[in-house]
mmCIF file of C-alpha atoms in Angstrom:
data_model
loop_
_atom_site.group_PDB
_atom_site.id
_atom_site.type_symbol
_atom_site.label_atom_id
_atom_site.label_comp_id
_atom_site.label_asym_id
_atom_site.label_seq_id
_atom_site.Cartn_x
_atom_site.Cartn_y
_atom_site.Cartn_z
ATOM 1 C CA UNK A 1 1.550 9.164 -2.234
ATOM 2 C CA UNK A 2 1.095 8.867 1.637
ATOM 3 C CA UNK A 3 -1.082 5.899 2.387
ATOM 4 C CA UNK A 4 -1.134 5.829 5.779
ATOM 5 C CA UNK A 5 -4.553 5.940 7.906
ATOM 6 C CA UNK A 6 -6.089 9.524 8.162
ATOM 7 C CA UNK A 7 -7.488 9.555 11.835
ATOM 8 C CA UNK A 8 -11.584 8.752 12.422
ATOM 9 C CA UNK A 9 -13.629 11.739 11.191
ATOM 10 C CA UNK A 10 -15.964 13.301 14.251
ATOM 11 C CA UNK A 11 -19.010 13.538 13.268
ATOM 12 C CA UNK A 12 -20.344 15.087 16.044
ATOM 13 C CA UNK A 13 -19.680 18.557 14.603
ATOM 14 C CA UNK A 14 -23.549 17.424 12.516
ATOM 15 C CA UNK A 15 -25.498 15.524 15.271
ATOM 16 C CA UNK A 16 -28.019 17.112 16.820
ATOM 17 C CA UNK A 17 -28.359 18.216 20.713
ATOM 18 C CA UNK A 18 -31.537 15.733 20.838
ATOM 19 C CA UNK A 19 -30.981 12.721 23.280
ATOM 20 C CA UNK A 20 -30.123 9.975 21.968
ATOM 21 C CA UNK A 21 -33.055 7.866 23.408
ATOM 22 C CA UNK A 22 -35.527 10.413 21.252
ATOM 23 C CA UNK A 23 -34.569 8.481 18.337
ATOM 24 C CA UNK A 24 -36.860 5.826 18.243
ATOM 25 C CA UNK A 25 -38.848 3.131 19.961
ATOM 26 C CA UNK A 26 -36.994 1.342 23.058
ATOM 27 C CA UNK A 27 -39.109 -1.823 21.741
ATOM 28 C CA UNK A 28 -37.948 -3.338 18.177
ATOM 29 C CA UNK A 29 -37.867 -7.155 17.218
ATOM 30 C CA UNK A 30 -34.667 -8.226 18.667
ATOM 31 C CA UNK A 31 -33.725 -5.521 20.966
ATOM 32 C CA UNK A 32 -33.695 -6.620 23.948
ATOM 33 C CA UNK A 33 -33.707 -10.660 23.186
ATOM 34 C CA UNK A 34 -30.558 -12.235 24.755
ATOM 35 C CA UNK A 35 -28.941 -15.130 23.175
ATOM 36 C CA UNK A 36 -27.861 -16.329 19.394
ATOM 37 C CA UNK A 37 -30.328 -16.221 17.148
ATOM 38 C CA UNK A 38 -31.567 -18.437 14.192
ATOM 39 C CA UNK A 39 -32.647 -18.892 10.679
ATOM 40 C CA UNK A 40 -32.159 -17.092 7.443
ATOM 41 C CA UNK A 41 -30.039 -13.537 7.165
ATOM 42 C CA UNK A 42 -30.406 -11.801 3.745
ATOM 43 C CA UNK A 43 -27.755 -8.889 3.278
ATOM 44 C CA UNK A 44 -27.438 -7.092 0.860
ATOM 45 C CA UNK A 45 -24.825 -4.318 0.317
ATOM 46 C CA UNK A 46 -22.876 -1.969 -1.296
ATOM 47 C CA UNK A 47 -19.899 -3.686 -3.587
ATOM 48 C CA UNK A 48 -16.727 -1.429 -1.492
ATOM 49 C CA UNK A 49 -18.584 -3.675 1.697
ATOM 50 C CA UNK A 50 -17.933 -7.370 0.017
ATOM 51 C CA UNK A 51 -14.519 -7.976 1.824
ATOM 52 C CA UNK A 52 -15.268 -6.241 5.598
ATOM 53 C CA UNK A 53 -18.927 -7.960 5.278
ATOM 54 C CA UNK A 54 -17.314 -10.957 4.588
ATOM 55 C CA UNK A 55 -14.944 -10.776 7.866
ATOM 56 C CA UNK A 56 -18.316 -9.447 9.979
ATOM 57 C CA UNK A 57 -20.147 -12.132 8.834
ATOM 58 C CA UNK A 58 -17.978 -14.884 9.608
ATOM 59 C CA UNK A 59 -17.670 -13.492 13.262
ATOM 60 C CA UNK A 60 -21.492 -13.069 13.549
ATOM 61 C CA UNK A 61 -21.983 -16.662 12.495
ATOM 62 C CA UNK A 62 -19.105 -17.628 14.886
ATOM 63 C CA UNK A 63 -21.771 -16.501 17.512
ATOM 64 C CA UNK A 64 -24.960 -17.383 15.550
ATOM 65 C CA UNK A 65 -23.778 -20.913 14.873
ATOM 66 C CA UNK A 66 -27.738 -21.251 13.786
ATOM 67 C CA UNK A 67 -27.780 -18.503 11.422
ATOM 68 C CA UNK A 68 -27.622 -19.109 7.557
ATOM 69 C CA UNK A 69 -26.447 -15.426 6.049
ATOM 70 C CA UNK A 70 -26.835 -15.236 2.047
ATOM 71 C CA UNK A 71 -25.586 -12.039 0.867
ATOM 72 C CA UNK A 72 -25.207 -9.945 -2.126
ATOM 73 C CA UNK A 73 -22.762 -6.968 -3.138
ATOM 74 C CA UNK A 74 -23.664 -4.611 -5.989
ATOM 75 C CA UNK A 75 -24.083 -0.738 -6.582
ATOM 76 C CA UNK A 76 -25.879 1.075 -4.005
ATOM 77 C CA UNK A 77 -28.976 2.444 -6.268
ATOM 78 C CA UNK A 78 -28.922 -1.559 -7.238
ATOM 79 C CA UNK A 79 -29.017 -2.548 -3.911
ATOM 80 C CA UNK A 80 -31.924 -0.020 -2.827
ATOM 81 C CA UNK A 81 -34.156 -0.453 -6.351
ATOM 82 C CA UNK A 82 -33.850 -4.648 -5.275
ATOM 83 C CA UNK A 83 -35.290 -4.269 -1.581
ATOM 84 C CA UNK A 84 -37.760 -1.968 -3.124
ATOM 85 C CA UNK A 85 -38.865 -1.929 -7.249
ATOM 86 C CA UNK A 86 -38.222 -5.301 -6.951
ATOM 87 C CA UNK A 87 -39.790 -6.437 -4.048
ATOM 88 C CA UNK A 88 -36.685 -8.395 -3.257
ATOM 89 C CA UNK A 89 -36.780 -10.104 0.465
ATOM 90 C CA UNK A 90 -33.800 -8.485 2.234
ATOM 91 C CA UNK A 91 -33.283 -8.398 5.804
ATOM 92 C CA UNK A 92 -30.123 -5.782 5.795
ATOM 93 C CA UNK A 93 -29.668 -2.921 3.496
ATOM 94 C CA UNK A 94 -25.658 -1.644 3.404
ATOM 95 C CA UNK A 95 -25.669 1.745 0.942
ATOM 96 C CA UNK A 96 -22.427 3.624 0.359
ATOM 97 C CA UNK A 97 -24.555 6.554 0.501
ATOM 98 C CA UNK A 98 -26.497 7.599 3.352
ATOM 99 C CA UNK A 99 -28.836 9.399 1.801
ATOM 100 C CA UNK A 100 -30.528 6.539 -0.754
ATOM 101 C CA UNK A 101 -32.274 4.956 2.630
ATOM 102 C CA UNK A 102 -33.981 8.348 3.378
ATOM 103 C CA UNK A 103 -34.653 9.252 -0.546
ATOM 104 C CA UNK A 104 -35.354 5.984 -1.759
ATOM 105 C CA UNK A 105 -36.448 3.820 0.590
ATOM 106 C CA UNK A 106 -38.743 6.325 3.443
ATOM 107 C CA UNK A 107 -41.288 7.129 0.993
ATOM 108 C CA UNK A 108 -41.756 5.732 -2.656
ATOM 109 C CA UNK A 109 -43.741 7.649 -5.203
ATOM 110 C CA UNK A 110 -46.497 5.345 -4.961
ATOM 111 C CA UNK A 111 -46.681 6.147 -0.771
ATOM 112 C CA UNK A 112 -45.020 2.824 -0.095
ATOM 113 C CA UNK A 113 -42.401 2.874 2.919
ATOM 114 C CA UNK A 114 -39.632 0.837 2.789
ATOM 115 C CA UNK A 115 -37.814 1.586 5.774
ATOM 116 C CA UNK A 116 -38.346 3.765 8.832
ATOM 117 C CA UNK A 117 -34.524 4.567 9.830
ATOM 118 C CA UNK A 118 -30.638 4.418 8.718
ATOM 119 C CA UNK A 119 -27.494 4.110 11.123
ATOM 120 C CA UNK A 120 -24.601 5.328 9.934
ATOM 121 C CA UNK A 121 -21.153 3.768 10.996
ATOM 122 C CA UNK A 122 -18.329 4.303 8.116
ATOM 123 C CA UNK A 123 -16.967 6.751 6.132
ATOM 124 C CA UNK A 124 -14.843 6.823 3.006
ATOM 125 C CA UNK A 125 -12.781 9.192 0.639
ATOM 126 C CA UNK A 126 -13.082 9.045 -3.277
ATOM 127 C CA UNK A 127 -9.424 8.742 -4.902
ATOM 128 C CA UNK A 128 -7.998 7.395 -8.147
ATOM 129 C CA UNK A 129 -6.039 4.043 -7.159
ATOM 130 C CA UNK A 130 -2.666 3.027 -9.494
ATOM 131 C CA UNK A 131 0.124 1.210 -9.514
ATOM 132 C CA UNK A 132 3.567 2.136 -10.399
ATOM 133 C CA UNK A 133 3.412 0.605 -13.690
ATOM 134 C CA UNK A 134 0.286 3.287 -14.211
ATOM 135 C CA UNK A 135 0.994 5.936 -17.108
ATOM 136 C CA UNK A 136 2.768 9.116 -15.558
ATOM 137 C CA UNK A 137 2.624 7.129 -11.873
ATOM 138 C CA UNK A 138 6.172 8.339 -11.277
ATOM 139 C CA UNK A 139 5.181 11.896 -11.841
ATOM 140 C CA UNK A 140 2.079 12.003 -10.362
ATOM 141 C CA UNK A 141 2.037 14.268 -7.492
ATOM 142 C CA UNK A 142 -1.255 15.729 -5.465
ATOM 143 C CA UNK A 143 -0.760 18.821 -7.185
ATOM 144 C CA UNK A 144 -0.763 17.943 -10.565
ATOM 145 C CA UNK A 145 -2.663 14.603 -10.707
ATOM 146 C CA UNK A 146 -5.342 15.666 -12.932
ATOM 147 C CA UNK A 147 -3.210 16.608 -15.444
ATOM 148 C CA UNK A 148 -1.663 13.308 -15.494
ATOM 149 C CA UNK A 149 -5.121 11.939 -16.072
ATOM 150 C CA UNK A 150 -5.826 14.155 -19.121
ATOM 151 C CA UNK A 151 -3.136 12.885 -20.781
ATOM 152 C CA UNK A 152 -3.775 11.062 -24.400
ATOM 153 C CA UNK A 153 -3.496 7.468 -23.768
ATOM 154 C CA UNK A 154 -4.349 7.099 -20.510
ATOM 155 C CA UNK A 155 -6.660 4.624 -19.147
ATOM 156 C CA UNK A 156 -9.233 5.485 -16.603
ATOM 157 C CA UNK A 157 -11.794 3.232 -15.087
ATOM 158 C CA UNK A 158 -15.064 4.201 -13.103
ATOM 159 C CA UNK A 159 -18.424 2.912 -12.145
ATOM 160 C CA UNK A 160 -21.606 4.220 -13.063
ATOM 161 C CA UNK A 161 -23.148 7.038 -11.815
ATOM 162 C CA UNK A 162 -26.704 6.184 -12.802
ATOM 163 C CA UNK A 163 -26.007 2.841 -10.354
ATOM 164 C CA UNK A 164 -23.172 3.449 -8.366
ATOM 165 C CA UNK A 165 -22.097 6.219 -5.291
ATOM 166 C CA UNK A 166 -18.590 5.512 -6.616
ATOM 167 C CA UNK A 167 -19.628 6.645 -9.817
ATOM 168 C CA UNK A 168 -21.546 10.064 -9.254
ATOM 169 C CA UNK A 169 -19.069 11.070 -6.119
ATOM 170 C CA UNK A 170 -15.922 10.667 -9.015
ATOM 171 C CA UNK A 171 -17.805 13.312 -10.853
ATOM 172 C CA UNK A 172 -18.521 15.486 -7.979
ATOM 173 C CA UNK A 173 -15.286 15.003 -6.674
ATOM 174 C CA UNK A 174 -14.172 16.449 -10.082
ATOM 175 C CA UNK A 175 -16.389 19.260 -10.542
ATOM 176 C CA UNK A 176 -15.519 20.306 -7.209
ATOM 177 C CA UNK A 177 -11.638 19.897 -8.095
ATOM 178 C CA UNK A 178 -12.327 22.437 -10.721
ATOM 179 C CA UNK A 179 -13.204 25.162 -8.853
ATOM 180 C CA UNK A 180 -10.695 24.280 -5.705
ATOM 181 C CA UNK A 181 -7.326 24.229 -8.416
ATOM 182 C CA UNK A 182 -8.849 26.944 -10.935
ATOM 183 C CA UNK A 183 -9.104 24.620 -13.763
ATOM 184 C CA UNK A 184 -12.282 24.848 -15.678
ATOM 185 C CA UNK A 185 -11.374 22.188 -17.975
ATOM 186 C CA UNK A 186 -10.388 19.690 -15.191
ATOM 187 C CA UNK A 187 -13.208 17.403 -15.572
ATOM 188 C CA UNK A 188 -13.825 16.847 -19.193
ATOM 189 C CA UNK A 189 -9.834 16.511 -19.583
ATOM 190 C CA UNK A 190 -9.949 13.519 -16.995
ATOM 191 C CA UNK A 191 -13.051 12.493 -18.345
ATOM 192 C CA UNK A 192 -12.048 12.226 -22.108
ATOM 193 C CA UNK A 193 -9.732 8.953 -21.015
ATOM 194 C CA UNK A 194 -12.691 7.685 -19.561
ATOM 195 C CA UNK A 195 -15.712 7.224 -21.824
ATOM 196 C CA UNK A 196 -18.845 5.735 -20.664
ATOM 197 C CA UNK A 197 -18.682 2.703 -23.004
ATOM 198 C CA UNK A 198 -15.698 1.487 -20.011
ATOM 199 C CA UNK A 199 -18.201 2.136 -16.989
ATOM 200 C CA UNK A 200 -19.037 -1.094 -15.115
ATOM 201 C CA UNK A 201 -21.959 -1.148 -12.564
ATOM 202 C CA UNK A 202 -19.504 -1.108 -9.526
ATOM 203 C CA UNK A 203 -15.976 0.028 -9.278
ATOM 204 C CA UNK A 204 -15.011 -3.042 -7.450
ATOM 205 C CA UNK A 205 -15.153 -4.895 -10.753
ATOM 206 C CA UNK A 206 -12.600 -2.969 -11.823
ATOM 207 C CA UNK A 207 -9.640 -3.992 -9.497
ATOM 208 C CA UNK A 208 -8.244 -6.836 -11.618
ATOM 209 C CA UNK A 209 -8.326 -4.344 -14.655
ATOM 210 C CA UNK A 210 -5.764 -1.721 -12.422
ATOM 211 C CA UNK A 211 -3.467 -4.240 -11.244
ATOM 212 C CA UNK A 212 -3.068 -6.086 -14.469
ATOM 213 C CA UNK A 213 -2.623 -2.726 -16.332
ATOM 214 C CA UNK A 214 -5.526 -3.022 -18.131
ATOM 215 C CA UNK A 215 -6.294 0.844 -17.169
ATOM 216 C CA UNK A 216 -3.913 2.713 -15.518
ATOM 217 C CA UNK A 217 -6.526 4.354 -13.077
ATOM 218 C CA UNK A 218 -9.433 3.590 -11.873
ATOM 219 C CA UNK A 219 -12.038 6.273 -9.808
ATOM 220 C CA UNK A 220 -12.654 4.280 -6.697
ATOM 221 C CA UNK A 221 -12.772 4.392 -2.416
ATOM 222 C CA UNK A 222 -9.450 4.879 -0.392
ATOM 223 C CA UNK A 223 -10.852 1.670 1.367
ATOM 224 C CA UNK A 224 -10.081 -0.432 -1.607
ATOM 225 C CA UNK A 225 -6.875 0.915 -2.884
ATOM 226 C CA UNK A 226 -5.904 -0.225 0.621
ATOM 227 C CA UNK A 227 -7.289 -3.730 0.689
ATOM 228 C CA UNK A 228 -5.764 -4.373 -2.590
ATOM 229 C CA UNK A 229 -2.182 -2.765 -2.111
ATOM 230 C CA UNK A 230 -2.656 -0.295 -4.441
ATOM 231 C CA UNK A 231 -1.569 3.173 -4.664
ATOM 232 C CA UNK A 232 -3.969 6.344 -4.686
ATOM 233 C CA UNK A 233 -3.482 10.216 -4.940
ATOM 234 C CA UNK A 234 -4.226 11.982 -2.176
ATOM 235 C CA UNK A 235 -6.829 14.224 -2.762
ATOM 236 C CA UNK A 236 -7.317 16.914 -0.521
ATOM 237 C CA UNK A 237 -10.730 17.051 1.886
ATOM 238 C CA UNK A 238 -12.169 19.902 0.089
ATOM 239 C CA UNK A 239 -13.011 18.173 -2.840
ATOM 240 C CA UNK A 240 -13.072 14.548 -1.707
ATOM 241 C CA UNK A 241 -15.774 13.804 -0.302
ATOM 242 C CA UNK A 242 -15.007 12.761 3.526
ATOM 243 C CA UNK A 243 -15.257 15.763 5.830
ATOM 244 C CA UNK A 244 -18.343 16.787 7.154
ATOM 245 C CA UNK A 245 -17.010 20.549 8.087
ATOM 246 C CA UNK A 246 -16.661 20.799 4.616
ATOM 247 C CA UNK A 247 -20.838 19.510 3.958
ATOM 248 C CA UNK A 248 -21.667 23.107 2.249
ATOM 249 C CA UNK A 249 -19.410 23.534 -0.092
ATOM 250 C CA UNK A 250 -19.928 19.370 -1.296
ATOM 251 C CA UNK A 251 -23.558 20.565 -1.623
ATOM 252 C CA UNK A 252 -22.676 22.792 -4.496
ATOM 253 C CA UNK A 253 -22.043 20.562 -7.059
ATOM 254 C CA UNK A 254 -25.843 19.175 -8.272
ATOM 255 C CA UNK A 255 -25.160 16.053 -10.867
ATOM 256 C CA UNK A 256 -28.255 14.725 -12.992
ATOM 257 C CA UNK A 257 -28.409 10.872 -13.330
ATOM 258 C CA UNK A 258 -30.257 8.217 -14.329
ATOM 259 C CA UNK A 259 -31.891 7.910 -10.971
ATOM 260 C CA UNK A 260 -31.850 11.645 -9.832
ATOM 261 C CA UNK A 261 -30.111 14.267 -9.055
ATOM 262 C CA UNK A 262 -27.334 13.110 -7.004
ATOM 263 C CA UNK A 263 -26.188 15.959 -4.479
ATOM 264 C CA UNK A 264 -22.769 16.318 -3.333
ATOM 265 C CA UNK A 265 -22.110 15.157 0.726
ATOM 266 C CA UNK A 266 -20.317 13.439 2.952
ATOM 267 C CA UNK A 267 -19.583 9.936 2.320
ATOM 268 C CA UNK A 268 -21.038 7.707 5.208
ATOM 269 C CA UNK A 269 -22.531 4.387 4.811
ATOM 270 C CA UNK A 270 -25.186 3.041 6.107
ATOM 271 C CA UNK A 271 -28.045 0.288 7.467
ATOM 272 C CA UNK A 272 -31.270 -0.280 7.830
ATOM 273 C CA UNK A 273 -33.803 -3.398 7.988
ATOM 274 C CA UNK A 274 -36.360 -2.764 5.501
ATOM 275 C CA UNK A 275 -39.799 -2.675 7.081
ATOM 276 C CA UNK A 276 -40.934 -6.227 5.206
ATOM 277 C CA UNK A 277 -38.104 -7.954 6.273
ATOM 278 C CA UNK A 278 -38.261 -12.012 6.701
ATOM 279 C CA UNK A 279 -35.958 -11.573 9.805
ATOM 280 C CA UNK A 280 -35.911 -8.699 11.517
ATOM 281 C CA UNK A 281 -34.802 -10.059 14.568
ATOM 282 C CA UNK A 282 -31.512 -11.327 13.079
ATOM 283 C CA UNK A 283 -30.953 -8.272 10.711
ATOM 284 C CA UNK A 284 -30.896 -6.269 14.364
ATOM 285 C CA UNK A 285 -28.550 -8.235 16.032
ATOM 286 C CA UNK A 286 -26.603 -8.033 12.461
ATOM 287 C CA UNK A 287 -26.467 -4.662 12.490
ATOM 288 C CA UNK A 288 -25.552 -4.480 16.325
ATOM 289 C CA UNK A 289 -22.734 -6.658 15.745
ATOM 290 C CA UNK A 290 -21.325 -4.043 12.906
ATOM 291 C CA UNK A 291 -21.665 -0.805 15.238
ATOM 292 C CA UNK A 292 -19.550 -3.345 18.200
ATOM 293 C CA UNK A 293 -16.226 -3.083 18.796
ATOM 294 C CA UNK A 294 -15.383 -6.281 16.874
ATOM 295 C CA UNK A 295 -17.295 -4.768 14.210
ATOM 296 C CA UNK A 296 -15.606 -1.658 13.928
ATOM 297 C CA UNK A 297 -12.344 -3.037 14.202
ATOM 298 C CA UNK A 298 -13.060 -5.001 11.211
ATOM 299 C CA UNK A 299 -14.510 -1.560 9.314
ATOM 300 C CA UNK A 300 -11.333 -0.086 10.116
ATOM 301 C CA UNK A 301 -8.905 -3.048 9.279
ATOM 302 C CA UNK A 302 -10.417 -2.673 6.093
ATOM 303 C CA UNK A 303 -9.643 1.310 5.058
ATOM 304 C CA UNK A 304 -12.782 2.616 6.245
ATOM 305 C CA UNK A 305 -12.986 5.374 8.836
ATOM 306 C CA UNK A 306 -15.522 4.158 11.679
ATOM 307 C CA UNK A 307 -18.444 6.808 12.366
ATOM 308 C CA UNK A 308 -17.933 6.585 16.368
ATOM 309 C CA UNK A 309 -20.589 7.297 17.602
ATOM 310 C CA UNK A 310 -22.348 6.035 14.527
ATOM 311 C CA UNK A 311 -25.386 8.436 13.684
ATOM 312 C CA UNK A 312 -28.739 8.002 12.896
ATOM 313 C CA UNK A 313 -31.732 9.100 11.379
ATOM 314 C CA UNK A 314 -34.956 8.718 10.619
ATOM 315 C CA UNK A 315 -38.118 7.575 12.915
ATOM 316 C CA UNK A 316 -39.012 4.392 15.159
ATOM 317 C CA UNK A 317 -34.920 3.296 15.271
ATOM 318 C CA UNK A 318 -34.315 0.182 17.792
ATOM 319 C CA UNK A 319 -34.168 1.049 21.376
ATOM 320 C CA UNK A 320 -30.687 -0.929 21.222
ATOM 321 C CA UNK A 321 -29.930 1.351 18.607
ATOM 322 C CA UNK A 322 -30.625 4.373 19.725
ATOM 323 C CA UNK A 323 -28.291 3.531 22.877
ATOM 324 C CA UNK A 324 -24.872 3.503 20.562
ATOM 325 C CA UNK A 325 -26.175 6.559 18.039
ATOM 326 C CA UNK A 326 -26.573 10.136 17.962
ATOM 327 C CA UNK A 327 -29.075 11.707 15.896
ATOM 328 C CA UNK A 328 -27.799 13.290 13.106
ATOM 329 C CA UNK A 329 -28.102 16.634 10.881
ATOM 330 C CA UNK A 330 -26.448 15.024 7.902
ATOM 331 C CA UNK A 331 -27.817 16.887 5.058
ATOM 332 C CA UNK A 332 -30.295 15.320 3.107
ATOM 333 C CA UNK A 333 -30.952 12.505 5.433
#
């Protein structure tokens, strides 16, 4: 399978013609503050940003010598329910999908508003990673992959989808491969070698289970079969989830879960600094660092493809934001 970098995804094809500096409020804490800053940074974020976080936090600390950063990987709907069920103190929120800020977090059922805003700055494609020593692996070709995966004995990991992106995108990504190869029976063949008593909270748990052989395929980001060597099908953009030209027909596929209907888009993840935060002024120069440069380079090291310009939404966004984003007409967001 190729596993070379596909090129950065424009995503100016859904941003709006509004000017950027319409976005929000040219005065936030931190915005225009020069200088390190100090204290306690909570982040919290999606489990596919545990290794990439770990590189941009090392680099923001190399210029926040002051700055103490405990953070926190998990799945996404985790990550949102903590900073707002929970009542959790978090300073950054990093979601795998865009849409839980605006869902989940701009108005609660009880009228509660979590956070005013999202940026979003990566993107990702969904794609079964293997090895060679993976049932069929020396067969499998990006034609006939998914019957590979339907066949008895084979060993399929995933995350959940009542917890997870990874895990409701997998089952998008094959209800939408049904219709684009003609196979009705596509996703409850795949799905058969994957029963829900082998679903783990986040599909980054599962990575020692691939490479040991424990499963011979797990349902998982291109960002991590590249961090971890692995190999991955791959799966053509109509039905993987990474190009916004292809937003419409991703919207057809409605899946029920746990925690709502989940409805098929483009991947992009994104940030925000919940509206309680214990350091907002930090979690802003955070999140500045990740839409830098350095940042992107290490979004990009990492498999992702950087959102550049990153896009927001949303009301009341940083005036330092708003500089380096375009508003955006993601769907749902």
């Amino acid at each position: 399978m190729r596993r070379g970098f596909r090129s950065t995804i424009v995503l100016s094809l859904l941003c709006s013609a509004a000017l950027v500096a319409s976005c929000g409020s040219p005065s936030s804490p931190g915005a225009d503050q020069a200088g390190p800053v100090s204290g306690t940074l909570v982040v919290n974020g999606a489990g596919t940003l545990a290794r990439p976080f770990g590189a941009v936090i090392d680099a923001f600390k190399a210029q926040n010598p002051d700055v103490t950063v405990q953070s926190r990987f998990a799945g996404s709907v985790e990550v949102v329910r903590r900073a707002t069920e929970l009542g959790t103190p978090v300073d950054v929120v990093g979601v795998a999908d865009y849409t839980l800020i605006p869902s989940e977090m701009f108005e609660a059922d009880d009228g509660a508003r979590f956070a005013d805003w999202y940026v979003g700055f990566a993107s990702n494609r969904i794609t079964f990673a293997y090895t060679d020593r993976s049932a069929g692996a020396a067969e499998l070709t990006p034609e006939n992959w998914y019957q590979v995966l339907s066949r008895p004995g084979v060993r399929i990991g995933r995350s959940n989808p009542d917890t997870d992106p990874s895990g409701y995108q997998v089952l998008q990504m094959l209800n939408l491969a049904q219709n684009y190869y003609g196979a009705p029976n596509l996703a409850s063949g795949v799905l058969a070698n994957s029963p829900p008593e082998t679903m783990v909270g986040t599909e980054t748990q599962l990575l020692p289970a691939v490479t040991s052989g424990q499963i011979d395929y797990l349902g998982i980001y291109r960002s991590d079969a590249l961090q971890h060597d692995l190999r991955f099908i791959d799966l053509p953009a109509q039905i993987d989830l990474s190009d916004p030209a292809q937003a419409a027909a991703y919207e057809a596929v409605q899946l029920p879960t746990a925690s709502g209907v989940r409805t098929g888009r483009p991947i992009v993840y994104a940030l925000t600094i919940p509206t309680n935060a214990p350091n907002p002024t930090a979690a802003l120069r955070f999140i500045e660092f990740v839409l830098s440069p350095a940042g992107q380079q290490i979004m990009s090291d990492n498999g992702f493809t950087v959102v550049n310009p990153a896009v927001s939404g949303g009301a009341n966004l940083p005036g330092s934001l708003a500089a380096v984003t375009k508003p955006t007409t993601l769907p749902g967001g």
